Amino acid sequence: MTRLASSKDSNVTPVFTKASLERTRTTLSPLTLRLTKDERARLEELAKGITLSAYVRACVFAEDAKLRKTRPADQVAE
């Protein structure tokens, strides 16, 4: 019969602990923004058919989005 590891065995690492140490989180947690009903309605009106995530991202990173549209000089096709 197999002996179960007790909590007194200092050199035994439980499988679940080892697995949790090896796992790395690849996605970030979502950002939460709390709005009133009126704020939400206005945001949806401003978004005009695009997702709220896409609209907020475009507003927050507007300068970055403009910069991304330009093509770097070293990548211009010859």
C-alpha atoms as a PDB file:
ATOM      1  CA  MET A   1       0.000   0.000   0.000  1.00  0.00           C
ATOM      2  CA  THR A   2       1.264   3.502  -0.828  1.00  0.00           C
ATOM      3  CA  ARG A   3       2.061   5.805   2.054  1.00  0.00           C
ATOM      4  CA  LEU A   4       0.450   9.252   1.889  1.00  0.00           C
ATOM      5  CA  ALA A   5       2.707  12.214   2.521  1.00  0.00           C
ATOM      6  CA  SER A   6       2.039  13.908   5.814  1.00  0.00           C
ATOM      7  CA  SER A   7       2.449  17.596   6.556  1.00  0.00           C
ATOM      8  CA  LYS A   8       5.538  16.634   8.598  1.00  0.00           C
ATOM      9  CA  ASP A   9       7.443  15.551   5.451  1.00  0.00           C
ATOM     10  CA  SER A  10       9.431  18.717   4.683  1.00  0.00           C
ATOM     11  CA  ASN A  11      10.883  17.500   1.371  1.00  0.00           C
ATOM     12  CA  VAL A  12       7.502  16.676  -0.187  1.00  0.00           C
ATOM     13  CA  THR A  13       5.932  19.291  -2.453  1.00  0.00           C
ATOM     14  CA  PRO A  14       2.241  18.718  -3.074  1.00  0.00           C
ATOM     15  CA  VAL A  15       1.388  18.405  -6.755  1.00  0.00           C
ATOM     16  CA  PHE A  16      -1.070  21.292  -6.701  1.00  0.00           C
ATOM     17  CA  THR A  17       1.535  23.631  -5.161  1.00  0.00           C
ATOM     18  CA  LYS A  18       4.153  22.696  -7.746  1.00  0.00           C
ATOM     19  CA  ALA A  19       1.673  23.203 -10.582  1.00  0.00           C
ATOM     20  CA  SER A  20       0.608  26.599  -9.269  1.00  0.00           C
ATOM     21  CA  LEU A  21       4.225  27.741  -9.038  1.00  0.00           C
ATOM     22  CA  GLU A  22       4.915  26.745 -12.657  1.00  0.00           C
ATOM     23  CA  ARG A  23       1.850  28.456 -14.088  1.00  0.00           C
ATOM     24  CA  THR A  24       2.227  32.061 -15.199  1.00  0.00           C
ATOM     25  CA  ARG A  25      -0.652  34.348 -15.987  1.00  0.00           C
ATOM     26  CA  THR A  26      -0.668  35.338 -19.642  1.00  0.00           C
ATOM     27  CA  THR A  27      -3.721  37.600 -19.668  1.00  0.00           C
ATOM     28  CA  LEU A  28      -4.348  40.712 -17.666  1.00  0.00           C
ATOM     29  CA  SER A  29      -7.376  41.104 -15.496  1.00  0.00           C
ATOM     30  CA  PRO A  30     -10.175  43.238 -16.932  1.00  0.00           C
ATOM     31  CA  LEU A  31     -10.484  46.910 -16.093  1.00  0.00           C
ATOM     32  CA  THR A  32     -13.716  47.816 -14.333  1.00  0.00           C
ATOM     33  CA  LEU A  33     -15.310  51.231 -14.684  1.00  0.00           C
ATOM     34  CA  ARG A  34     -18.431  52.018 -12.688  1.00  0.00           C
ATOM     35  CA  LEU A  35     -20.857  54.395 -14.392  1.00  0.00           C
ATOM     36  CA  THR A  36     -24.248  55.820 -13.587  1.00  0.00           C
ATOM     37  CA  LYS A  37     -27.122  54.926 -15.907  1.00  0.00           C
ATOM     38  CA  ASP A  38     -26.906  58.374 -17.507  1.00  0.00           C
ATOM     39  CA  GLU A  39     -23.132  58.075 -18.013  1.00  0.00           C
ATOM     40  CA  ARG A  40     -23.551  54.646 -19.577  1.00  0.00           C
ATOM     41  CA  ALA A  41     -26.258  55.910 -21.926  1.00  0.00           C
ATOM     42  CA  ARG A  42     -24.071  58.840 -22.993  1.00  0.00           C
ATOM     43  CA  LEU A  43     -21.087  56.559 -23.550  1.00  0.00           C
ATOM     44  CA  GLU A  44     -23.170  54.210 -25.704  1.00  0.00           C
ATOM     45  CA  GLU A  45     -24.428  57.204 -27.694  1.00  0.00           C
ATOM     46  CA  LEU A  46     -20.888  58.466 -28.250  1.00  0.00           C
ATOM     47  CA  ALA A  47     -19.673  55.008 -29.282  1.00  0.00           C
ATOM     48  CA  LYS A  48     -22.233  54.947 -32.139  1.00  0.00           C
ATOM     49  CA  GLY A  49     -22.273  51.271 -33.013  1.00  0.00           C
ATOM     50  CA  ILE A  50     -18.748  50.194 -32.022  1.00  0.00           C
ATOM     51  CA  THR A  51     -18.089  48.263 -28.857  1.00  0.00           C
ATOM     52  CA  LEU A  52     -17.632  50.280 -25.697  1.00  0.00           C
ATOM     53  CA  SER A  53     -14.208  48.702 -25.227  1.00  0.00           C
ATOM     54  CA  ALA A  54     -13.070  49.835 -28.667  1.00  0.00           C
ATOM     55  CA  TYR A  55     -14.460  53.328 -28.118  1.00  0.00           C
ATOM     56  CA  VAL A  56     -12.829  53.795 -24.706  1.00  0.00           C
ATOM     57  CA  ARG A  57      -9.538  52.379 -26.009  1.00  0.00           C
ATOM     58  CA  ALA A  58      -9.634  54.825 -28.951  1.00  0.00           C
ATOM     59  CA  CYS A  59     -10.319  57.754 -26.615  1.00  0.00           C
ATOM     60  CA  VAL A  60      -7.648  56.837 -24.086  1.00  0.00           C
ATOM     61  CA  PHE A  61      -4.948  55.992 -26.613  1.00  0.00           C
ATOM     62  CA  ALA A  62      -5.923  58.492 -29.336  1.00  0.00           C
ATOM     63  CA  GLU A  63      -2.378  59.840 -29.774  1.00  0.00           C
ATOM     64  CA  ASP A  64      -0.895  56.339 -29.918  1.00  0.00           C
ATOM     65  CA  ALA A  65      -3.468  55.283 -32.500  1.00  0.00           C
ATOM     66  CA  LYS A  66      -2.492  58.183 -34.753  1.00  0.00           C
ATOM     67  CA  LEU A  67       1.164  57.248 -34.456  1.00  0.00           C
ATOM     68  CA  ARG A  68       0.489  53.606 -35.365  1.00  0.00           C
ATOM     69  CA  LYS A  69      -1.121  54.558 -38.660  1.00  0.00           C
ATOM     70  CA  THR A  70       2.130  56.009 -39.994  1.00  0.00           C
ATOM     71  CA  ARG A  71       4.498  53.556 -41.583  1.00  0.00           C
ATOM     72  CA  PRO A  72       8.123  53.593 -40.364  1.00  0.00           C
ATOM     73  CA  ALA A  73      10.622  54.705 -43.028  1.00  0.00           C
ATOM     74  CA  ASP A  74      12.577  51.436 -42.836  1.00  0.00           C
ATOM     75  CA  GLN A  75       9.479  49.358 -43.687  1.00  0.00           C
ATOM     76  CA  VAL A  76       8.482  51.192 -46.866  1.00  0.00           C
ATOM     77  CA  ALA A  77       8.320  48.802 -49.819  1.00  0.00           C
ATOM     78  CA  GLU A  78      10.911  49.450 -52.505  1.00  0.00           C
END
